[in-house]
CSV table of C-alpha atoms in Angstrom, one decimal:
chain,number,residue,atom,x,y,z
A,8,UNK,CA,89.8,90.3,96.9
A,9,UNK,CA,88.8,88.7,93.6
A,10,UNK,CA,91.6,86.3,92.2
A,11,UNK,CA,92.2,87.4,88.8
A,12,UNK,CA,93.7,85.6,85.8
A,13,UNK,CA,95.9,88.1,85.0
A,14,UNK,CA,99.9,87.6,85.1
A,15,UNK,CA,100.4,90.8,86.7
A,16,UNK,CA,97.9,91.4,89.7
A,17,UNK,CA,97.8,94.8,91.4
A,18,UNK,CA,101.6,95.5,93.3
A,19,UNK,CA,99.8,96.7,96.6
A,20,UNK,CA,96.6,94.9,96.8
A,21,UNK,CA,96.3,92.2,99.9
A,22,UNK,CA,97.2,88.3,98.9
A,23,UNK,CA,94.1,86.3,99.3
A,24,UNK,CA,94.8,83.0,101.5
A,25,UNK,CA,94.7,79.6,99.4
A,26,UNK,CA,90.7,80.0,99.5
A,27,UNK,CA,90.8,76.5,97.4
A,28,UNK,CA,89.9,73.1,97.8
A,29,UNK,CA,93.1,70.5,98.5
A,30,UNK,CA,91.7,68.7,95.9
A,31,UNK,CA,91.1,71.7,93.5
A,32,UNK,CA,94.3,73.3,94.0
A,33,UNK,CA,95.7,70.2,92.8
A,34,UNK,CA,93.7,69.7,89.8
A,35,UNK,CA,95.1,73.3,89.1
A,36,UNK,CA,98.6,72.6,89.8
A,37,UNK,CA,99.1,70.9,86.5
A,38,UNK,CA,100.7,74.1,85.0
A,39,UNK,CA,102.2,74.2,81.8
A,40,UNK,CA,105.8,75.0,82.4
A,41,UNK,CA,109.5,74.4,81.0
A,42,UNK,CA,112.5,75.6,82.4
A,43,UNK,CA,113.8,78.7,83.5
A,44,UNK,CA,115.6,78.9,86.3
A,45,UNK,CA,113.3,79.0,89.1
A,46,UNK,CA,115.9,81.2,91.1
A,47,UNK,CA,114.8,84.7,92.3
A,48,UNK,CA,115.1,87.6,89.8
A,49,UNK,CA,114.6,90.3,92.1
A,50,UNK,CA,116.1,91.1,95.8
A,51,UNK,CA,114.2,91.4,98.9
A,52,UNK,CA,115.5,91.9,102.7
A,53,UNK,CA,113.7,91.6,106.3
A,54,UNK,CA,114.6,93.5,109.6
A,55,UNK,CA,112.4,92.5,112.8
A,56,UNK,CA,109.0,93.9,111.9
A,57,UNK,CA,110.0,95.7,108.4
A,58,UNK,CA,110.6,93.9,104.7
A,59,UNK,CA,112.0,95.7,102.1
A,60,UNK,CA,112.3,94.4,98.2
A,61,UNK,CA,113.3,96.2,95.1
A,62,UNK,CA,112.9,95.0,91.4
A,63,UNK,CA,114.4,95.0,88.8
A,64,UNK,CA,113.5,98.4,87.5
A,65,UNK,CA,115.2,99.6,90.7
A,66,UNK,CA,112.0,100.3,92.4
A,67,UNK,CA,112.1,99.8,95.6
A,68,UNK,CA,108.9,99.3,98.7
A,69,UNK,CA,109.6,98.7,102.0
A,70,UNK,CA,106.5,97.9,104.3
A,71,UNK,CA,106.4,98.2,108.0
A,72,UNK,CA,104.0,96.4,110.7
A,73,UNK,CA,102.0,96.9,113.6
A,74,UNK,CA,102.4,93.7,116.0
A,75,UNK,CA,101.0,90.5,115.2
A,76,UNK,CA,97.6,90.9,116.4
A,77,UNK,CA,93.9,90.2,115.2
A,78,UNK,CA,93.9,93.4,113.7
A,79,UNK,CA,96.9,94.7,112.0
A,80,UNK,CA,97.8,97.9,109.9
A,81,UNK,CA,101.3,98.0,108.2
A,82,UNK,CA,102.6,100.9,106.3
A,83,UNK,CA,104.3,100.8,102.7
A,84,UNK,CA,106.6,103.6,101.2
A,85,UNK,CA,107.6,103.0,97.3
A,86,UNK,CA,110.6,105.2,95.6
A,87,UNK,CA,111.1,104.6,91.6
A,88,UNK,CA,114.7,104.7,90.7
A,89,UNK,CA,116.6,107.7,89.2
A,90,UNK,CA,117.5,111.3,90.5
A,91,UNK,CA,114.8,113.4,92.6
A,92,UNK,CA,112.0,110.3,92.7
A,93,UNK,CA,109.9,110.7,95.3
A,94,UNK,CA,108.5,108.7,98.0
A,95,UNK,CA,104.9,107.7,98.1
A,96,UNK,CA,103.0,105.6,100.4
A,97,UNK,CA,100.1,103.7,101.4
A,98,UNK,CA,98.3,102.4,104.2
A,99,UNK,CA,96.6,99.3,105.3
A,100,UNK,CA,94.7,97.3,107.4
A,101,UNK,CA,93.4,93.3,107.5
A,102,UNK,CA,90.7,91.9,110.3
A,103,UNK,CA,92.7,88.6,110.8
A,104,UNK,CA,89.3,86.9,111.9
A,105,UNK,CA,88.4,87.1,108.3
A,106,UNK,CA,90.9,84.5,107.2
A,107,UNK,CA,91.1,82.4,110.0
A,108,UNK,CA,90.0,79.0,110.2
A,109,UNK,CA,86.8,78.6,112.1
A,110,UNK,CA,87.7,77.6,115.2
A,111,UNK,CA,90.6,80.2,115.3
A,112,UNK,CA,88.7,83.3,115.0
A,113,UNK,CA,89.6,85.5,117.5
A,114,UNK,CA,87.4,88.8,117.7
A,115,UNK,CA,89.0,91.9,116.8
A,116,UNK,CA,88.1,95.2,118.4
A,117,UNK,CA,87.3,97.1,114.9
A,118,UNK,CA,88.0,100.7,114.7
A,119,UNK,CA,85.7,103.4,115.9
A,120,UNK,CA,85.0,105.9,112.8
A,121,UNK,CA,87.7,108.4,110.9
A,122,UNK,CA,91.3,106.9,111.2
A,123,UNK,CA,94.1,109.7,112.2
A,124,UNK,CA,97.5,109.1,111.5
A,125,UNK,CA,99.3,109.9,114.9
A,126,UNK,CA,103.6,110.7,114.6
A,127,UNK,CA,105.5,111.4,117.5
A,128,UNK,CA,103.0,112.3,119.3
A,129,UNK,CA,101.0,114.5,117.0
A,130,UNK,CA,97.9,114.2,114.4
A,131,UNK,CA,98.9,114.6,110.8
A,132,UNK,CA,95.6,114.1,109.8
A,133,UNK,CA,92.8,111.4,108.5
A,134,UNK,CA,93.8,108.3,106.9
A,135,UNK,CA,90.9,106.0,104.7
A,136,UNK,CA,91.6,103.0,105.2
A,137,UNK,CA,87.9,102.5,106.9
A,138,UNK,CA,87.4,99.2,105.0
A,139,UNK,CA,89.7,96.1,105.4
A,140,UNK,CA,91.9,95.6,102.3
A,141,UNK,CA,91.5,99.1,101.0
A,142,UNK,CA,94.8,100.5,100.6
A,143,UNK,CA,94.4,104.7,101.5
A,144,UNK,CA,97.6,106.5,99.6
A,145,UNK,CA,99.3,109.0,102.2
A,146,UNK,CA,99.8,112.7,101.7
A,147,UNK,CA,103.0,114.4,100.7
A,148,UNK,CA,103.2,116.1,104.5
A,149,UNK,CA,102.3,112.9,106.1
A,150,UNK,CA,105.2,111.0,103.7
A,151,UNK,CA,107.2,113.6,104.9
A,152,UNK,CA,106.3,113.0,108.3
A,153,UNK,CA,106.5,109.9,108.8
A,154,UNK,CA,110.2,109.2,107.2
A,155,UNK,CA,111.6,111.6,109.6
A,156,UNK,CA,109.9,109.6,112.7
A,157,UNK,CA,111.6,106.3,111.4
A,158,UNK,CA,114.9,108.2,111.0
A,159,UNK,CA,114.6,109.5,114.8
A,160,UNK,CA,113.2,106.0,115.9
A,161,UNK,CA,109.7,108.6,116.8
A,162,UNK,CA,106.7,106.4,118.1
A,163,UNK,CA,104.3,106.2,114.9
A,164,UNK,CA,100.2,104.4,115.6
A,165,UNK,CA,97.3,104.7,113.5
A,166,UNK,CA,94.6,106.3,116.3
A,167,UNK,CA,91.0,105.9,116.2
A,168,UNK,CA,87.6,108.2,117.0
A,169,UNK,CA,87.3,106.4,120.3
A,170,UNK,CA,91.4,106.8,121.5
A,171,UNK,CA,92.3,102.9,120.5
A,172,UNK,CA,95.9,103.1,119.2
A,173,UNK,CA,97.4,100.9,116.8
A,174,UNK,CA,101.4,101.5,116.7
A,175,UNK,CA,103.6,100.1,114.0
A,176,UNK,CA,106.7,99.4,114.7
A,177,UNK,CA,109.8,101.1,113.6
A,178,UNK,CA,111.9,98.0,114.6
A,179,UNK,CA,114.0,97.4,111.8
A,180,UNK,CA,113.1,100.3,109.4
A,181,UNK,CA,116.3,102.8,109.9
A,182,UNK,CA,118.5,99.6,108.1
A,183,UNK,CA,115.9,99.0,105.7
A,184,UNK,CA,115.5,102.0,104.5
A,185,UNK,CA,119.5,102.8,104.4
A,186,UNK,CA,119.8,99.8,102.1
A,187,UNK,CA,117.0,101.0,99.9
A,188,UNK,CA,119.4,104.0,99.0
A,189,UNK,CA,122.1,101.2,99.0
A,190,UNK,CA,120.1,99.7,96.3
A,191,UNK,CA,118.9,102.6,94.4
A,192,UNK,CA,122.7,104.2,95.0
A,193,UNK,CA,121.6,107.3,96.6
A,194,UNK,CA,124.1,106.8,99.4
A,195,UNK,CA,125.2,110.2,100.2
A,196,UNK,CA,122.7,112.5,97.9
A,197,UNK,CA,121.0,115.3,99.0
A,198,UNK,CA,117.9,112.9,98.6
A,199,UNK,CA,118.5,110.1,100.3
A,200,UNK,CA,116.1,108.3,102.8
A,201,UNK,CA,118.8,108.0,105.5
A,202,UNK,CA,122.4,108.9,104.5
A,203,UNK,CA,122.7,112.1,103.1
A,204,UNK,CA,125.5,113.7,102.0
A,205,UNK,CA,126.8,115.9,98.8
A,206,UNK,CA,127.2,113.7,96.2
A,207,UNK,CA,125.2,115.1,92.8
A,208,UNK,CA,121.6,113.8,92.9
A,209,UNK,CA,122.1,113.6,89.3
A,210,UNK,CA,124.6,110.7,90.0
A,211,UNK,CA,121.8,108.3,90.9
A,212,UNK,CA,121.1,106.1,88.4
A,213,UNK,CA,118.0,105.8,86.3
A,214,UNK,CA,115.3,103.2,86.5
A,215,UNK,CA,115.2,100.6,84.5
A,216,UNK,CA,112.9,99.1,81.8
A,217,UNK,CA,110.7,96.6,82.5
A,218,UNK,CA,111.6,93.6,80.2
A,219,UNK,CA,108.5,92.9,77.3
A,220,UNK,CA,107.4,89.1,77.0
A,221,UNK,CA,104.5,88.4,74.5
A,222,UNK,CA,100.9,88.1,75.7
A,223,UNK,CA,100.4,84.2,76.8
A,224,UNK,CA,98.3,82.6,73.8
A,225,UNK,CA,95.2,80.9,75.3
A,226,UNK,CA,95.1,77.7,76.2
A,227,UNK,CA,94.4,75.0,73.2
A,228,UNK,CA,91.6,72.8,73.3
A,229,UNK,CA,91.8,69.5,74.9
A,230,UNK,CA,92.0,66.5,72.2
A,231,UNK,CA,90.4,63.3,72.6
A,232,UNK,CA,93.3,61.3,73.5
A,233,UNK,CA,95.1,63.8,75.9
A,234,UNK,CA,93.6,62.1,79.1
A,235,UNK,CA,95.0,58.6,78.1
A,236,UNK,CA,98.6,60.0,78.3
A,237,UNK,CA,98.3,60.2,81.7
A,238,UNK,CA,98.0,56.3,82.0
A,239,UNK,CA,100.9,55.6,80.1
A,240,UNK,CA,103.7,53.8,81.5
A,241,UNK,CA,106.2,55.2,79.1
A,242,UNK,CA,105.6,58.1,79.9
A,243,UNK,CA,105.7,57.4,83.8
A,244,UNK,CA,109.2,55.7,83.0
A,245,UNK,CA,110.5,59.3,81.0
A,246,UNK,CA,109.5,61.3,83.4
A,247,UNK,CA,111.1,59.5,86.2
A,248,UNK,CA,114.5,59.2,84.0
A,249,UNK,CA,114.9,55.9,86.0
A,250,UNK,CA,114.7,57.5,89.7
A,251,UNK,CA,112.3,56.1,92.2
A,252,UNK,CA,108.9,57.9,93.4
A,253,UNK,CA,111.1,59.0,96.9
A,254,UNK,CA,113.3,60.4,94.8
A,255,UNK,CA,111.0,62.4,92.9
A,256,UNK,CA,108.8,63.5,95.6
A,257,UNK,CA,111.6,64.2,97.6
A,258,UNK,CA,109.8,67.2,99.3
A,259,UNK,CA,107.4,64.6,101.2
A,260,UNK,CA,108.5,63.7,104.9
A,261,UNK,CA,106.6,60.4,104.4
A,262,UNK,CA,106.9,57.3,102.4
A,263,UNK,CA,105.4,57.9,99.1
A,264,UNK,CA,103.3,54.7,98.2
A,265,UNK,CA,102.4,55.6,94.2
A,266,UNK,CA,101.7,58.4,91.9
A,267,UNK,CA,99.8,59.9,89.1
A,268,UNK,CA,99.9,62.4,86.7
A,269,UNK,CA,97.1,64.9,84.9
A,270,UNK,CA,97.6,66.0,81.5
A,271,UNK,CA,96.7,69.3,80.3
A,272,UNK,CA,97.3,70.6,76.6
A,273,UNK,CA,99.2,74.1,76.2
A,274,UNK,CA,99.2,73.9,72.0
A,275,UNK,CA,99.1,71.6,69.2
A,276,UNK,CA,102.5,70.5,70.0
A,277,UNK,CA,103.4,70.8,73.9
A,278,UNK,CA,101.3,69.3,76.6
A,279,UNK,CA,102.0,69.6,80.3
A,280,UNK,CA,102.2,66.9,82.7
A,281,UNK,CA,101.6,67.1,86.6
A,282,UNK,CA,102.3,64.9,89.0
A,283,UNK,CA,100.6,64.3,92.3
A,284,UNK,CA,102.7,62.1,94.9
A,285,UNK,CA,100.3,59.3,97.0
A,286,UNK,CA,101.4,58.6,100.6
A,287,UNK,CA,99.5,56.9,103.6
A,288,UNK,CA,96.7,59.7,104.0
A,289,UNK,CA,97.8,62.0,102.4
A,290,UNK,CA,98.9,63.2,98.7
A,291,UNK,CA,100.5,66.5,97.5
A,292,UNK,CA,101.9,68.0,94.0
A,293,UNK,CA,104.8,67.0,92.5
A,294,UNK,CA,106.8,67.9,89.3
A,295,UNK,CA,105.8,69.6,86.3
A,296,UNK,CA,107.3,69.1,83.0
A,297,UNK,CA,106.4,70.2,79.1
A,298,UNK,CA,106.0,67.1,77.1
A,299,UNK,CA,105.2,65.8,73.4
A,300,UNK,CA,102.0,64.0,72.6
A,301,UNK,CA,104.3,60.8,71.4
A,302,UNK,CA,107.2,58.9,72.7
A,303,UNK,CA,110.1,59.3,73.7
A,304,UNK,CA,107.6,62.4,74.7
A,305,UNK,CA,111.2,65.0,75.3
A,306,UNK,CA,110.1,65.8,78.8
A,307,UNK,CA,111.2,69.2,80.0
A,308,UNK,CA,111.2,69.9,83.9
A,309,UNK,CA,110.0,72.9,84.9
A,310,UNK,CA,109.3,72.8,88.8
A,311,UNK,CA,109.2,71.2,91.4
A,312,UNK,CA,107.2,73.8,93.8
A,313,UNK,CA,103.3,73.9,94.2
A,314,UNK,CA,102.1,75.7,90.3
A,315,UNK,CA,98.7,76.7,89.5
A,316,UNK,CA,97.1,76.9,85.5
A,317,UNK,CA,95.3,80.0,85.3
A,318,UNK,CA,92.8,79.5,82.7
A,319,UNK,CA,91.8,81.1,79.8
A,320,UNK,CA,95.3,81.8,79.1
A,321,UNK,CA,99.0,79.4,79.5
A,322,UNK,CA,99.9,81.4,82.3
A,323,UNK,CA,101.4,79.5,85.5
A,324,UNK,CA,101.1,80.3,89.3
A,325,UNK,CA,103.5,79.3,91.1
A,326,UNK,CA,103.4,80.2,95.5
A,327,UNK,CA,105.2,79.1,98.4
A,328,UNK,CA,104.8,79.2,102.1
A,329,UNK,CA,108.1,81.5,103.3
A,330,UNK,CA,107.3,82.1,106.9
A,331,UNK,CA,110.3,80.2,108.1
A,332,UNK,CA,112.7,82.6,106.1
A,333,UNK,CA,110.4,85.6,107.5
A,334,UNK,CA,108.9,87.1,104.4
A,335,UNK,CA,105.5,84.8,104.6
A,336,UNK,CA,105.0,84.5,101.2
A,337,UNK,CA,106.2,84.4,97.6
A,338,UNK,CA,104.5,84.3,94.5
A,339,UNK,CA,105.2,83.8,90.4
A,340,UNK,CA,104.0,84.1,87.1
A,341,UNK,CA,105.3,82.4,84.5
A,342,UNK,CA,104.2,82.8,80.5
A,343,UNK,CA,104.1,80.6,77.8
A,344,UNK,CA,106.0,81.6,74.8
A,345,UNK,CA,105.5,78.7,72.5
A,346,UNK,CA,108.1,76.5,73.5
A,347,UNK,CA,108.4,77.2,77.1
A,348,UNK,CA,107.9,79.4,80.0
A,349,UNK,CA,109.4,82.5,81.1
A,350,UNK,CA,108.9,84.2,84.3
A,351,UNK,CA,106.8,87.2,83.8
A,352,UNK,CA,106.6,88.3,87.9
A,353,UNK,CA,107.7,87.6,91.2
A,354,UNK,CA,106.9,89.2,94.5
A,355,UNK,CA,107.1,88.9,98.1
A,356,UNK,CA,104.0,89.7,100.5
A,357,UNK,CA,105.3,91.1,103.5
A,358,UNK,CA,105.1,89.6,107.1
A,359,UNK,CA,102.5,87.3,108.2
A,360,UNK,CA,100.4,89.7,110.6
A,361,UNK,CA,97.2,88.7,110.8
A,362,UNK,CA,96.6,87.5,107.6
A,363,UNK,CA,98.1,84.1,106.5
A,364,UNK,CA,99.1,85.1,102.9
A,365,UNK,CA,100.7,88.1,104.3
A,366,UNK,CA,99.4,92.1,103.6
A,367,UNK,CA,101.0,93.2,100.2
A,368,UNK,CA,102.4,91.9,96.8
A,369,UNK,CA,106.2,93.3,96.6
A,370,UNK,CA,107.1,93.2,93.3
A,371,UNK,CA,110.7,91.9,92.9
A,372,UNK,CA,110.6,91.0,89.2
A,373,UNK,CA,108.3,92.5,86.2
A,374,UNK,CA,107.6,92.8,82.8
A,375,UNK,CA,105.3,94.3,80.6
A,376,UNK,CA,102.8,92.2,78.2
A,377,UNK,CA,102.2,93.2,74.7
């Protein structure tokens, strides 16, 4: 899939794996940024081999996955908020040979012609998923299908022309669907997932809103004298506030030996300023902070995780490894408003199944641009 500038990349599309250079990514990690809280805006929950998040428009996706093999398919079911929504979904598949490192590809056995979606036993029909990374959206009957399996714990595979079965697991997807009612309160409606009951289905709340940030301005142009910042001492010294490099680069196991910083321009007035920590073979990113051309140069933290400019425009990437907390990944965007940077987007992407980034980008946070 094509990385694309944009703050707000397609909800279901597959995460590409960091497809950069060390070196290049960071070059790119000097991202203009000033601080808002870097805690999560949204709310996501895992349960053995199914993740479910919801945002802050009270949608809600929960994807489930086959097991962590070569080739794996996973299934993702989206519900808006509000009274008598209803429940779409997708499928998907990744060849996990495809973003493995050379040495580690392991040959998948690819599917045999027309996918059929196989529940409890019986065909519901074709599914088109026939290339890797292209999503195929689910009838209404095989939606309907399918959420009754998961509810009886019915065996659910994605069968091909020659017999090979793929199952996806319903480990995990009875409680994660219950606390997607939880978080849409639809407990005990007529149209809840997994609780009904006799409460008014006009009693569930609305969705939400998405908040509106301004359009990110482009970035300015560099000035002769931008590049020279980065030598400064004084500036070193305020953005180390008198704390050591250990200190600073904290997130390094190693000792760190020295450290340097890359300059980039946001607008006439704000510039950002990236550090990179040095240690004995090896170096990594560091902070980011918003600073002033001149002393005492005001320096603004923003983050101290791994951030990505995404040029033409001052928007920031920002994406960290999560497989030890079991959601793989987790991405944001964050905008530039003229004086700092507001989150725009957040999303988690899934389980790690074959593909290193993980399968989908679950929105937990958005907003629209205008």
């Amino acid at each position: 899939m094509t990385d694309t500038p944009c703050p707000s990349p397609p909800l279901f599309f597959f995460m590409p794996p960091s497809a950069l250079p060390l070196r290049l990514a960071l070059a790119l990690s000097l991202a203009p940024v000033t601080a808002v809280a870097a805690s999560s805006l949204g709310t996501s929950f895992f349960e053995h081999d199914w993740l479910l998040a919801c945002d802050n428009t009270r949608t809600c996706r929960a994807a489930g996955f086959s097991a962590d093999a070569p080739l794996a398919f996973s299934l993702l079911f989206e519900r808006p908020g509000g009274p008598d929504t209803p429940v779409t979904a997708m499928l998907g598949y990744v060849d996990g040979a495809e973003y493995g490192d050379a040495g580690e590809k392991t040959p998948a056995p690819r599917p045999t012609g027309a996918l059929q979606l196989r529940v409890d036993g019986r065909a519901l029909g074709t599914v088109v998923p026939t290339q890797p990374e292209a999503p195929a959206t689910l009838s209404q009957a095989q939606v309907d299908a399918l959420l009754v399996a998961l509810r009886r714990d019915a065996p659910i595979a994605i069968v091909d022309a020659a017999g090979s079965a793929w199952p996806i697991s319903n480990r995990g997807a009875t409680a994660l669907l219950l606390k997607m009612d939880a978080m849409q309160d639809r407990l005990d409606t007529p149209g809840a997932l997994i609780q009904r009951g006799t409460r008014p289905e006009s009693s569930v709340p609305p969705a939400l809103p998405r908040p509106v940030l301004k359009n990110p301005p482009p970035l300015a142009e560099t000035r002769p004298n931008d590049a020279a910042l980065a030598e400064r001492k004084d500036l070193m010294d305020a953005l180390l506030a008198g704390r050591d490099m250990q200190a600073v680069c904290a997130w390094q196991e190693d000792r760190v030996e020295s450290t340097s910083l890359d300059v980039h321009r946001l607008d006439p007035v704000h510039l950002l300023a990236s550090m990179t920590c040095h240690g004995p073979g090896y170096y990594g990113s560091g902070p980011s902070w918003v600073i002033r051309a001149q002393p005492p140069f005001e320096p603004a933290l923003v983050t101290t995780a791994h951030v990505f400019l995404r040029p033409p425009d001052a928007v920031l990437y920002e994406e960290r490894d999560e497989r030890t907390l079991g959601r793989c990944g987790f991405g944001r965007y964050w905008v530039w408003d003229g004086t700092r940077f507001v989150v725009s987007r957040e999303y988690v992407t899934g389980l790690c199944r074959a593909m290193p980034g993980g399968f989908w980008h679950l929105a937990t946070f958005e907003t629209d641009l205008r």
